[in-house]
Amino acid sequence: MAEEARSIDPATLEMIDKAREDGSSNVFERSSNMKPCPIGLEGSCCRICSMGPCRVPLPKNKEETAEERAKRKGVCGATAETIAARNFARMIAAGSAAHSDHARKVTETFLLAAKGEAKGFTIKDEQKLLQVALNFGVKIAERSNEEIATEIGELVMKEFGRQEGELTPVKSAPLKRQELWQKTKVTPRGIDREVVEMMHRTHMGVDQEYKSIMSQAMRTALADGWGGSMLATDLQDIMFGTPAPVLSQINLGVLKKEDVNIIIHGHEPQLAEMLAVVVQDPGIIEYARSKGARGINLAGMCCTANEILMRHGVPIAGNFLQQELAIVTGALEAIVVDVQCIMQGLADVAQCYHTRVITTDPRAKMTGAEHIEFDEHRAWESAEQIIRTAIDNFPNRGKNIRIPDQKTDLVAGFSHETINYLLGGLFRASYRPLNENIINGRIRGVAGVVGCNNARTVHDNAHITLVKELIKNDVLVLQTGCSAMACAKAGLMLPEAAREFAGEGLASVCEAVGIPPVLHLGSCVDNARILIAATAMVKDGGLGDDISDLPVAGAAPEWMSEKALSIGQYFVGSGVFTVFGTTWPTTGSKELTEFLFKDYESIYGGMWAFEADPYKMAELMLGHIDKKRKDLGLDKARDRVLYDMAMRRELDAV
Amino acid sequence: MEYEVMSAEAPGRKQVNILGATFEDGKPSGEECGRWRQKLNSRSEQLKYLETAERYWYGKEWFGSEKRKNPA
Ligand code: SF4
């Protein structure tokens, strides 16, 4: 890939150039030097026992003969279908585990906060607490918030180790969907159980029928979307507040030359929440000034950024592929990381500059980084120690500083609760206006565009191109993760973007409600908010009885992580047509790929697709949305006809 | 939620207190403008809101795809 084709973001391109000048490595350069293994890429390499690794690639540039196909087996006899399914299922298990272990950590902090053992953490959103209490059947009456929260925390903790029955959040899904899951035996029983069973069934010599493997993969993914992720979002909302609209800025230009710059990067919000509070402490600001800085500038990266953006408006320095480039500015005192999507390359890049890479989670250490453990029992002190370390580093800044000018305004904070409120107000909160506008054709449908960045494709290009295509065609777009950040950088998350980029119908609705055509719903665990929004659309009525009836579609155009596959799988299992871009990990088995892309629709009402070209991806999604509109009898745009007396008389006469 | 009370002149009764607007400003501004959840103060108000606004899950009085007037 030519250098200028690595990203469409000018700030990123500027920092790639600077990195080259400075002789510092980065993900873009490493991806040019390291080509992906073609056999692993198509899911045809098995390394789960020491008789292998066995490689069973699909023949290139020709149709496979029956004989060749029969020979494509591992030493143990495992077929290409079994091998590809096992690889795919294990990726889903890892993704589900990541989101769910995040949820477990949040639950631990939540319990400490409920018991008053985590100084600085409290119950911020009583209403969400009551909502979750209703979900779990916890008695409310006159009990204190802390008592209710303790009981909720203990019940949520049990969801992880649950062995039988159904996960509690599953009850929030549309009734028809719940029945379908029961019928197909994929209702998740317990969060950990499904992941463990998936790992067992993909061990050497266990489940060797690809459809059966994929059935457990579905249960494992649903344990993420309707389990771990949903619970993480709920408890985070209770502790830190349910997001409401907030104005902020995004891109590397949010770093400030005169300030101590600290980036918090990763996924869990606990530490970030505390850092956001402690950086405002007058004593700490004074300490920064004593070192020659004007003040302290906290910015976020990846999903931790989304969490504190949604709740505090803390600016975002960039998305996944920009993490090393933030160090390349030469103006970053510390990059503070917790878990997930943190490149080990950070430690290498930091060697060329003064930046300190600080790991904070006992589950995620890194060679070459320093570790300052974040302890929830003494959250303030931990946060203060980290910030002081960054401040102490300010005088070590070199002269080689260049911060790109680029930064864009955005409005974030669209939780399900806030969308419901914005559509109807405090006295008539409702999804009715959204459904009505889908029925009358002003809004063609709704799309969830989510996921990561991937160095194997042009940074941000597929996200922005796809989303622009969708909104131009009157599709309201809901976003999370690094995809949301890409579109925010392109100015799509401002109310003004409706007039500039959206189709006439969508623009008119956005302007009436006062929302952007692209709504930021948060981090990757917050994809659970999209599931709830889709369920509210179903339950409100007029658009069918299940999520699979809705004119909706999902996409992750630049996905790279195992978490993205888990998210995609639970969206498909919830009835959503979901398209992934960049690459697809089961192409080594045509049979398995057909099963996921075609047969899934008849089982779950949703199916996977792969398309690297964002324009064609938009076409696929619009085609699916139109098919659903047709099935609902909405294929012709119909404005509501208001009958006057003459028309009524005419009707009566018939 | 706190209701706004306005003073107005009523024929024959001079100044009287009346309930002010309960709708929101068309274009709210300021840092707090998005923070709508804080308007619900008491627990009973919050529970009532759940029952009405989040009626799809917590309400008894609503109609939709899963609660039709005439079951399909
Ligand atoms: S499990 Fe079978 S296919 Fe996989 S490495 Fe071992 S022998 Fe090869």
XYZ file of C-alpha atoms and ligand atoms in Angstrom:
734
model
C 0.000 0.000 0.000
C 1.409 3.426 -0.923
C 2.131 5.644 2.073
C -0.513 8.215 1.160
C -3.044 5.393 0.920
C -2.575 4.237 4.522
C -5.150 6.606 5.948
C -7.602 9.251 4.846
C -7.044 11.190 8.042
C -4.576 14.079 7.525
C -3.455 14.007 11.180
C -2.557 10.326 10.849
C -0.667 10.868 7.592
C 1.257 13.772 9.124
C 2.325 11.639 12.076
C 3.259 8.660 9.857
C 5.638 11.045 8.061
C 7.024 12.338 11.344
C 7.531 8.796 12.625
C 9.557 8.030 9.500
C 11.640 11.192 9.956
C 12.203 10.301 13.608
C 13.114 6.681 12.785
C 10.331 5.343 14.966
C 8.406 2.202 14.079
C 4.615 2.071 13.868
C 1.800 -0.278 12.915
C 1.572 1.041 9.363
C 5.235 0.364 8.711
C 5.152 -3.057 10.412
C 2.106 -4.115 8.399
C 3.990 -3.295 5.189
C 6.881 -5.495 6.281
C 4.801 -8.367 7.645
C 2.400 -9.950 5.163
C -0.471 -11.981 6.617
C -0.078 -15.760 6.420
C -2.428 -16.772 3.579
C -3.310 -20.114 5.190
C -4.133 -18.619 8.566
C -6.038 -15.828 6.843
C -8.580 -18.244 5.374
C -8.905 -20.253 8.614
C -7.145 -23.325 7.194
C -4.396 -23.779 9.762
C -5.000 -25.958 12.794
C -2.563 -25.871 15.672
C -4.603 -27.260 18.517
C -2.520 -30.416 18.969
C 1.145 -31.275 18.646
C 0.633 -33.638 15.687
C 0.154 -30.396 13.755
C 0.142 -27.588 12.933
C -1.822 -28.909 9.961
C -2.437 -26.711 6.942
C -5.352 -27.470 4.630
C -5.591 -24.476 2.255
C -8.145 -24.161 -0.503
C -6.484 -24.600 -3.941
C -5.752 -21.242 -5.532
C -7.344 -19.969 -8.742
C -9.171 -23.179 -9.608
C -12.172 -25.214 -8.585
C -11.326 -27.969 -6.172
C -11.908 -31.539 -7.392
C -13.688 -34.069 -5.176
C -10.425 -35.931 -4.715
C -8.550 -32.816 -3.684
C -11.300 -31.965 -1.266
C -11.177 -35.416 0.279
C -7.474 -34.953 0.867
C -7.848 -31.613 2.645
C -7.648 -33.080 6.130
C -5.404 -32.760 9.136
C -3.319 -35.604 10.582
C -6.247 -36.560 12.840
C -8.634 -36.519 9.877
C -10.256 -33.195 10.772
C -11.824 -31.694 7.641
C -11.300 -28.157 6.371
C -14.855 -27.435 7.609
C -14.092 -28.588 11.138
C -10.778 -26.729 11.212
C -12.237 -23.446 9.920
C -15.244 -23.703 12.261
C -13.032 -24.429 15.258
C -10.812 -21.438 14.477
C -13.804 -19.160 13.977
C -15.545 -20.401 17.128
C -12.421 -19.943 19.229
C -12.118 -16.351 18.051
C -15.715 -15.769 19.094
C -15.008 -17.368 22.476
C -12.041 -15.045 23.008
C -14.136 -12.020 22.070
C -16.967 -13.058 24.356
C -14.461 -13.694 27.154
C -12.911 -10.237 26.704
C -16.219 -8.387 26.992
C -17.386 -10.596 29.814
C -14.199 -10.354 31.861
C -14.528 -6.591 31.463
C -18.048 -7.004 32.874
C -16.764 -9.099 35.782
C -14.250 -6.404 36.744
C -16.972 -3.760 36.543
C -19.190 -5.938 38.750
C -16.414 -6.264 41.337
C -16.000 -2.481 41.453
C -19.777 -2.055 41.538
C -20.032 -4.301 44.582
C -17.234 -2.414 46.328
C -18.968 0.878 45.533
C -22.305 -0.463 46.807
C -20.700 -1.495 50.075
C -18.870 1.828 50.408
C -15.480 0.159 50.024
C -14.384 1.959 46.856
C -13.797 5.592 47.773
C -14.806 7.861 44.939
C -17.243 5.432 43.306
C -20.941 5.809 44.077
C -24.384 5.156 42.645
C -24.729 8.079 40.246
C -27.830 7.022 38.351
C -30.553 5.943 40.725
C -33.045 5.469 37.942
C -30.861 3.006 36.083
C -30.349 1.228 39.405
C -34.115 0.851 39.769
C -34.397 -0.326 36.163
C -31.803 -3.059 36.672
C -33.444 -3.954 40.004
C -36.688 -4.559 38.089
C -34.808 -6.707 35.563
C -33.383 -8.880 38.329
C -36.533 -8.921 40.473
C -34.746 -7.131 43.320
C -37.131 -5.633 45.886
C -37.087 -1.823 45.817
C -39.619 -0.542 48.413
C -37.912 1.836 50.857
C -34.509 0.192 50.673
C -31.440 2.359 50.277
C -29.661 2.562 46.927
C -26.685 0.823 48.483
C -28.779 -2.127 49.695
C -30.400 -2.513 46.280
C -27.036 -2.179 44.529
C -25.420 -4.805 46.742
C -28.141 -7.316 45.934
C -27.918 -6.496 42.213
C -24.117 -6.844 42.287
C -24.337 -10.256 43.931
C -26.943 -11.456 41.438
C -24.953 -10.154 38.460
C -21.852 -11.919 39.769
C -23.816 -15.176 39.755
C -24.635 -14.737 36.058
C -20.995 -15.464 35.238
C -20.889 -18.797 37.000
C -24.478 -19.779 36.299
C -24.839 -23.367 35.072
C -28.498 -23.735 34.121
C -31.527 -21.808 32.947
C -31.203 -18.552 31.041
C -29.145 -15.422 31.586
C -31.322 -12.702 33.109
C -30.760 -9.998 30.427
C -32.043 -12.425 27.772
C -35.524 -11.609 29.100
C -35.171 -8.109 27.616
C -35.107 -9.484 24.049
C -38.262 -9.590 21.920
C -40.444 -12.525 22.969
C -40.320 -14.108 19.533
C -36.528 -13.999 19.551
C -36.406 -15.661 22.958
C -38.635 -18.459 21.636
C -36.393 -18.896 18.599
C -33.312 -19.194 20.806
C -35.071 -21.774 22.965
C -36.132 -23.727 19.897
C -32.642 -23.693 18.395
C -31.085 -24.402 21.819
C -28.758 -21.422 21.830
C -30.107 -19.478 24.810
C -27.032 -18.792 26.949
C -27.122 -20.499 30.344
C -24.172 -18.833 32.040
C -21.521 -16.448 30.734
C -18.417 -18.410 31.713
C -20.050 -21.753 30.997
C -20.570 -20.989 27.322
C -16.978 -19.828 26.817
C -15.571 -22.859 28.642
C -17.807 -25.250 26.704
C -16.736 -23.603 23.453
C -13.074 -24.124 24.318
C -13.794 -27.723 25.269
C -15.771 -28.509 22.153
C -12.998 -27.122 19.949
C -10.297 -29.105 21.751
C -8.702 -31.888 19.728
C -11.149 -34.688 19.061
C -14.396 -33.309 20.523
C -17.039 -31.556 18.378
C -16.237 -32.371 14.747
C -19.388 -31.292 12.950
C -19.163 -27.695 11.830
C -22.851 -26.863 12.277
C -22.740 -28.152 15.818
C -19.586 -26.133 16.559
C -21.288 -23.020 15.183
C -24.357 -23.636 17.310
C -22.256 -23.408 20.474
C -20.445 -20.413 18.950
C -23.830 -18.711 18.723
C -24.611 -19.454 22.353
C -21.170 -18.128 23.344
C -21.685 -14.897 21.408
C -25.198 -14.383 22.796
C -23.679 -14.762 26.277
C -21.633 -11.702 25.333
C -24.261 -9.447 23.737
C -27.212 -10.380 25.941
C -24.935 -11.163 28.894
C -21.490 -9.765 29.619
C -21.659 -6.674 27.445
C -25.200 -5.773 28.459
C -24.438 -6.169 32.148
C -21.218 -4.143 31.843
C -23.132 -1.303 30.200
C -25.911 -1.387 32.806
C -23.601 -1.360 35.832
C -21.356 1.314 34.296
C -24.422 3.483 33.732
C -25.464 3.057 37.358
C -22.010 3.929 38.682
C -21.015 6.638 36.250
C -24.329 7.877 34.825
C -26.374 6.977 31.748
C -24.963 8.993 28.857
C -26.798 12.075 27.644
C -25.816 14.376 24.757
C -22.462 16.020 25.242
C -20.254 18.179 23.020
C -16.573 17.395 22.610
C -13.697 17.204 20.125
C -11.721 14.462 18.431
C -8.355 13.822 16.755
C -4.699 14.304 17.630
C -5.196 18.062 17.584
C -6.825 17.842 21.036
C -3.326 17.449 22.534
C -2.035 20.763 23.879
C 1.560 21.904 23.624
C 1.568 23.871 26.895
C -0.111 21.195 29.025
C 0.881 17.901 30.575
C -0.804 15.545 28.097
C -2.110 12.222 29.381
C -3.906 9.695 27.204
C -5.988 6.962 28.774
C -6.289 4.032 26.415
C -8.054 0.701 26.647
C -11.554 -0.342 27.566
C -12.672 -0.212 31.159
C -13.982 3.069 32.517
C -13.158 2.781 36.246
C -9.643 4.244 36.159
C -10.541 6.752 33.455
C -13.469 8.023 35.540
C -11.141 8.581 38.467
C -8.461 10.249 36.319
C -11.134 12.600 34.934
C -11.932 13.671 38.504
C -8.377 13.875 39.855
C -7.022 16.003 36.959
C -9.396 18.731 38.109
C -8.007 18.762 41.644
C -6.468 22.216 42.346
C -3.506 20.623 44.168
C -2.661 18.463 41.165
C -3.032 21.367 38.740
C -0.717 23.429 40.953
C 1.782 20.548 40.905
C 1.689 20.531 37.085
C 2.314 24.295 37.067
C 5.276 23.846 39.395
C 6.850 21.722 36.629
C 6.401 24.445 34.019
C 3.130 23.263 32.437
C 0.043 25.422 31.966
C -2.262 22.668 33.167
C -3.220 19.033 32.601
C -4.928 17.789 29.469
C -6.593 14.383 29.687
C -7.673 12.754 26.437
C -8.892 9.286 25.567
C -8.198 6.623 22.982
C -10.206 3.572 21.880
C -13.167 2.506 24.010
C -12.021 3.939 27.344
C -12.156 7.209 25.440
C -15.703 6.503 24.356
C -16.736 5.800 27.945
C -15.467 9.110 29.338
C -16.481 11.027 26.239
C -20.073 9.795 26.606
C -20.262 10.784 30.254
C -17.917 13.753 30.676
C -17.166 15.080 27.202
C -13.438 14.279 27.650
C -11.893 14.753 24.176
C -10.656 11.821 22.099
C -7.124 11.846 20.689
C -7.889 9.186 18.094
C -8.891 5.635 17.308
C -7.059 2.303 17.374
C -4.479 2.916 14.628
C -3.522 6.307 16.065
C -2.307 5.046 19.454
C 1.389 4.989 18.573
C 1.086 8.221 16.600
C -0.016 10.081 19.729
C 3.439 9.325 21.133
C 5.056 10.456 17.864
C 3.740 14.004 18.485
C 6.479 14.268 21.119
C 3.974 16.033 23.381
C 2.602 13.069 25.296
C 3.796 12.682 28.878
C 2.053 9.371 29.553
C -0.129 6.843 27.828
C -2.038 5.029 30.540
C -3.495 1.689 29.487
C -5.759 -0.978 30.964
C -7.010 -3.870 28.817
C -7.699 -4.749 25.157
C -6.511 -3.273 21.846
C -3.265 -1.967 23.343
C -0.373 -2.509 20.919
C 2.851 -3.773 22.406
C 4.461 -1.516 19.814
C 3.703 1.392 22.180
C 6.685 0.459 24.336
C 8.981 0.485 21.285
C 7.735 3.799 19.954
C 7.996 5.373 23.414
C 11.738 4.623 23.393
C 12.203 7.304 20.707
C 10.377 9.923 22.764
C 9.922 10.812 26.425
C 6.449 9.243 26.811
C 5.940 6.830 29.677
C 3.778 3.826 28.939
C 1.958 2.917 32.153
C 0.063 -0.348 32.504
C -2.486 -0.364 35.315
C -4.319 -3.682 35.259
C -2.892 -6.847 36.843
C -4.259 -8.809 33.855
C -2.423 -6.727 31.263
C 1.277 -6.018 31.758
C 3.752 -5.210 28.993
C 7.481 -5.673 28.609
C 9.077 -2.246 28.344
C 6.249 -0.468 30.167
C 6.055 0.497 33.821
C 3.262 -0.875 35.955
C 1.293 1.244 38.418
C -1.584 -0.901 39.533
C -5.007 0.664 39.781
C -6.582 -0.428 43.029
C -10.326 0.287 43.311
C -10.075 0.326 47.122
C -7.805 3.361 46.864
C -8.896 4.664 43.493
C -8.046 8.333 44.132
C -4.537 7.546 45.352
C -3.866 5.227 42.378
C -5.102 7.848 39.923
C -3.079 10.572 41.635
C 0.104 8.482 41.521
C -0.353 7.931 37.775
C -1.006 11.623 37.103
C 1.981 12.714 39.213
C 4.182 10.292 37.239
C 3.021 11.985 34.035
C 3.570 15.468 35.477
C 7.077 14.543 36.630
C 7.802 13.588 33.031
C 6.841 17.008 31.600
C 10.340 18.549 32.026
C 11.786 15.618 30.033
C 10.037 16.666 26.814
C 12.350 16.976 23.831
C 12.293 19.759 21.245
C 10.901 17.520 18.526
C 7.232 18.345 19.059
C 4.601 18.507 16.352
C 0.894 18.282 17.142
C -1.340 18.081 14.072
C -3.916 20.877 13.792
C -6.774 18.531 13.101
C -9.630 18.300 15.566
C -13.347 18.105 14.903
C -16.386 18.847 17.078
C -18.799 16.047 17.809
C -21.926 15.388 19.842
C -21.959 12.027 21.627
C -23.984 10.475 24.438
C -26.874 8.712 22.696
C -27.825 5.886 25.026
C -31.074 4.008 24.383
C -32.644 5.936 27.271
C -31.604 9.269 25.781
C -32.815 8.380 22.275
C -36.168 7.394 23.796
C -36.302 10.701 25.676
C -35.209 12.813 22.706
C -37.852 11.272 20.479
C -40.725 11.985 22.814
C -39.682 14.198 25.718
C -40.008 13.559 29.427
C -43.768 12.985 29.311
C -44.000 10.999 26.098
C -40.649 9.235 25.742
C -41.141 6.784 22.916
C -39.722 5.090 19.834
C -42.995 5.874 18.062
C -41.616 8.851 16.071
C -38.762 6.684 14.774
C -41.082 3.841 13.790
C -43.575 6.284 12.217
C -40.842 7.849 10.121
C -39.634 4.440 9.006
C -43.197 3.505 8.115
C -43.825 6.731 6.192
C -40.497 6.306 4.395
C -38.663 9.436 5.543
C -36.221 7.091 7.238
C -35.465 4.066 5.077
C -34.015 1.988 7.891
C -31.442 1.877 10.663
C -27.865 0.599 10.490
C -25.356 -0.210 13.194
C -21.827 0.509 11.944
C -19.251 -0.515 14.500
C -15.865 -2.104 15.059
C -12.173 -1.455 14.843
C -9.499 -0.112 12.502
C -7.304 -2.533 10.600
C -3.849 -1.767 9.182
C -4.648 -4.063 6.216
C -7.026 -1.475 4.810
C -6.994 2.317 4.449
C -7.462 3.739 7.924
C -11.005 5.167 8.447
C -11.877 5.066 4.734
C -14.382 2.204 4.760
C -16.152 3.517 7.882
C -16.636 7.019 6.542
C -17.481 5.999 2.966
C -20.033 3.424 4.114
C -21.698 5.711 6.640
C -21.903 8.599 4.163
C -23.546 6.273 1.641
C -26.049 5.063 4.217
C -27.131 8.460 5.501
C -27.332 9.808 1.940
C -29.862 7.037 1.396
C -31.905 8.032 4.470
C -30.583 5.336 6.775
C -30.118 6.470 10.384
C -26.734 5.185 11.597
C -25.959 4.061 15.149
C -22.271 3.728 15.983
C -19.862 2.534 18.633
C -16.136 1.932 19.028
C -13.407 3.073 16.662
C -15.910 3.244 13.818
C -17.767 5.996 15.672
C -14.479 7.855 16.102
C -13.702 7.658 12.380
C -17.043 9.226 11.489
C -16.765 11.806 14.257
C -13.434 12.907 12.762
C -15.220 13.387 9.440
C -17.786 15.691 11.064
C -20.710 13.275 10.737
C -21.664 13.480 14.415
C -22.883 17.041 14.424
C -26.520 18.057 13.935
C -25.417 20.193 10.932
C -24.229 17.020 9.195
C -27.875 16.119 8.581
C -28.344 18.919 6.050
C -24.909 18.457 4.512
C -24.692 14.679 4.166
C -28.084 13.041 4.773
C -30.896 12.378 2.347
C -33.907 14.702 2.395
C -36.095 12.436 4.524
C -33.527 11.591 7.189
C -32.343 15.217 7.317
C -35.862 16.464 7.962
C -36.329 14.065 10.889
C -32.877 14.822 12.360
C -33.536 18.545 12.144
C -36.944 18.196 13.784
C -35.508 16.196 16.696
C -32.187 18.096 16.774
C -29.908 15.078 16.405
C -27.049 14.206 14.059
C -27.744 11.594 11.352
C -25.038 9.432 12.919
C -25.492 8.701 16.615
C -22.624 7.786 18.937
C -23.802 5.091 21.354
C -20.485 4.470 23.078
C -17.853 1.794 23.449
C -17.809 -1.777 22.117
C -19.638 -3.233 25.164
C -22.239 -0.555 24.397
C -23.253 -2.472 21.295
C -25.711 -3.908 23.804
C -27.408 -0.490 23.629
C -28.046 -1.126 19.919
C -29.694 -4.469 20.780
C -31.971 -2.697 23.248
C -32.767 0.087 20.764
C -33.690 -2.543 18.146
C -35.863 -4.330 20.720
C -37.646 -1.067 21.562
C -38.363 -0.591 17.840
C -39.871 -4.088 17.689
C -41.928 -3.711 20.833
C -43.247 -0.292 19.868
C -45.015 -1.983 16.976
C -45.649 -1.522 13.293
C -42.361 -3.040 12.158
C -42.952 -6.743 12.725
C -42.580 -8.980 15.743
C -38.878 -9.601 15.894
C -35.554 -7.874 15.242
C -35.230 -9.950 12.058
C -38.383 -8.222 10.729
C -36.934 -4.715 11.098
C -35.432 -2.812 8.160
C -32.021 -2.784 9.814
C -28.505 -3.999 9.009
C -25.112 -4.050 10.712
C -21.494 -3.673 9.589
C -17.920 -3.688 10.837
C -16.014 -2.461 7.766
C -12.515 -2.359 9.309
C -12.773 -5.062 11.968
C -9.649 -6.675 13.362
C -10.316 -8.074 16.854
C -11.877 -11.291 18.086
C -14.339 -9.140 20.007
C -15.676 -7.843 16.696
C -16.447 -11.398 15.593
C -18.303 -12.062 18.821
C -20.290 -8.856 18.312
C -21.063 -9.779 14.702
C -22.151 -13.258 15.712
C -24.544 -12.021 18.416
C -26.001 -9.465 16.019
C -26.575 -12.211 13.459
C -28.075 -14.405 16.201
C -30.339 -11.522 17.186
C -31.680 -11.420 13.616
C -29.503 -8.747 12.006
C -27.908 -8.996 8.553
C -24.259 -8.184 9.306
C -21.520 -7.366 6.792
C -17.826 -7.442 7.637
C -15.117 -5.834 5.540
C -11.332 -6.057 5.058
C -11.025 -9.831 5.397
C -13.091 -12.904 6.260
C -11.669 -15.750 8.358
C -13.536 -18.827 7.028
C -12.918 -18.645 3.285
C -10.869 -21.852 3.512
C -14.144 -23.751 3.833
C -16.783 -22.953 1.234
C -19.320 -25.101 3.044
C -18.905 -23.309 6.363
C -18.902 -19.908 4.661
C -22.132 -20.773 2.790
C -23.653 -21.912 6.065
C -22.836 -18.572 7.744
C -23.757 -16.413 4.747
C -26.907 -18.220 3.565
C -28.262 -20.994 5.784
C -28.066 -18.872 8.921
C -30.898 -16.711 7.563
C -33.352 -19.591 7.672
C -32.260 -20.465 11.218
C -31.812 -17.067 12.873
C -33.368 -14.594 10.437
C -29.985 -12.851 10.277
C -26.821 -13.857 8.430
C -23.229 -12.846 7.816
C -21.770 -11.346 4.638
C -18.340 -10.178 3.553
C -17.594 -7.242 1.277
C -14.384 -5.220 1.297
C -15.643 -2.383 -0.941
C -17.611 0.090 1.211
C -19.841 1.157 -1.702
C -20.830 -2.430 -2.416
C -21.219 -2.966 1.310
C -23.713 -0.087 1.404
C -25.556 -1.645 -1.544
C -25.831 -4.962 0.279
C -27.159 -3.272 3.398
C -29.625 -1.099 1.495
C -30.769 -4.156 -0.458
C -31.472 -5.992 2.788
C -33.248 -2.975 4.307
C -35.426 -2.672 1.192
C -36.205 -6.393 1.290
C -37.396 -6.018 4.879
C -39.434 -2.936 3.982
C -41.082 -4.905 1.215
C -41.857 -7.798 3.558
C -43.481 -5.288 5.905
C -45.452 -3.749 3.036
C -43.486 -0.488 3.292
C -41.839 -0.612 -0.096
C -43.575 2.554 -1.219
C -42.952 5.730 0.728
C -46.279 6.614 2.243
C -46.965 9.870 3.976
C -49.838 9.603 6.372
C -53.052 10.767 4.662
C -55.100 13.101 6.797
C -58.757 12.776 5.888
C -60.859 15.916 5.631
C -64.647 15.840 5.951
C -65.222 15.542 2.193
C -62.923 12.523 2.002
C -64.639 10.932 4.996
C -68.057 11.395 3.380
C -66.699 9.765 0.251
C -65.481 6.842 2.315
C -68.811 6.491 4.123
C -70.628 6.479 0.797
C -68.712 3.405 -0.400
C -39.387 17.289 38.426
C -39.972 20.814 39.648
C -42.878 22.599 38.033
C -42.569 26.230 37.111
C -45.184 28.479 38.643
C -46.011 31.762 36.948
C -47.889 34.734 38.225
C -50.638 36.087 35.975
C -53.462 38.569 36.201
C -56.903 37.023 36.346
C -60.084 39.051 35.731
C -61.503 40.109 39.060
C -58.876 38.243 41.088
C -55.733 40.380 40.503
C -52.556 38.224 40.552
C -52.924 34.433 40.619
C -50.333 31.688 40.447
C -50.644 29.354 37.503
C -48.650 26.348 36.307
C -45.960 27.384 33.820
C -44.863 25.593 30.668
C -44.073 21.903 31.112
C -42.442 21.533 27.724
C -38.767 22.043 27.048
C -37.131 24.998 25.394
C -36.874 24.455 21.662
C -33.139 25.055 21.634
C -31.700 24.448 25.088
C -28.181 25.681 25.660
C -25.504 25.542 28.339
C -23.470 22.716 29.756
C -26.338 21.117 31.631
C -28.758 21.108 28.711
C -28.283 17.466 27.839
C -28.605 16.226 31.395
C -32.228 15.291 31.298
C -32.205 12.446 33.824
C -31.540 14.786 36.725
C -35.000 16.262 36.216
C -36.508 13.191 37.834
C -35.999 13.649 41.514
C -37.930 11.286 43.726
C -37.881 7.519 43.542
C -41.596 7.383 42.789
C -41.072 9.806 39.878
C -38.279 7.624 38.559
C -40.332 4.439 38.863
C -43.275 6.130 37.197
C -40.996 7.202 34.354
C -39.815 3.618 33.902
C -43.401 2.438 33.775
C -44.372 4.959 31.109
C -41.237 5.801 29.114
C -39.738 2.328 29.253
C -43.202 0.775 29.050
C -42.005 -1.827 26.569
C -40.388 -3.618 29.508
C -41.889 -2.168 32.670
C -45.351 -0.846 31.798
C -48.738 -2.488 31.982
C -50.620 0.047 29.893
C -49.249 -0.021 26.369
C -49.869 -1.543 22.998
C -47.254 -2.693 20.544
C -46.089 -5.730 18.639
C -46.221 -7.927 21.737
C -49.302 -6.450 23.300
C -51.900 -6.025 20.604
C -55.434 -4.819 21.183
C -56.595 -7.687 19.004
C -54.037 -10.483 19.273
C -52.780 -11.568 15.854
S -6.148 -31.402 15.824
Fe -5.911 -32.561 13.912
S -5.882 -30.960 12.342
Fe -5.465 -29.945 14.285
S -3.250 -29.879 14.527
Fe -3.941 -31.741 15.539
S -3.828 -33.300 13.972
Fe -3.723 -31.355 12.902
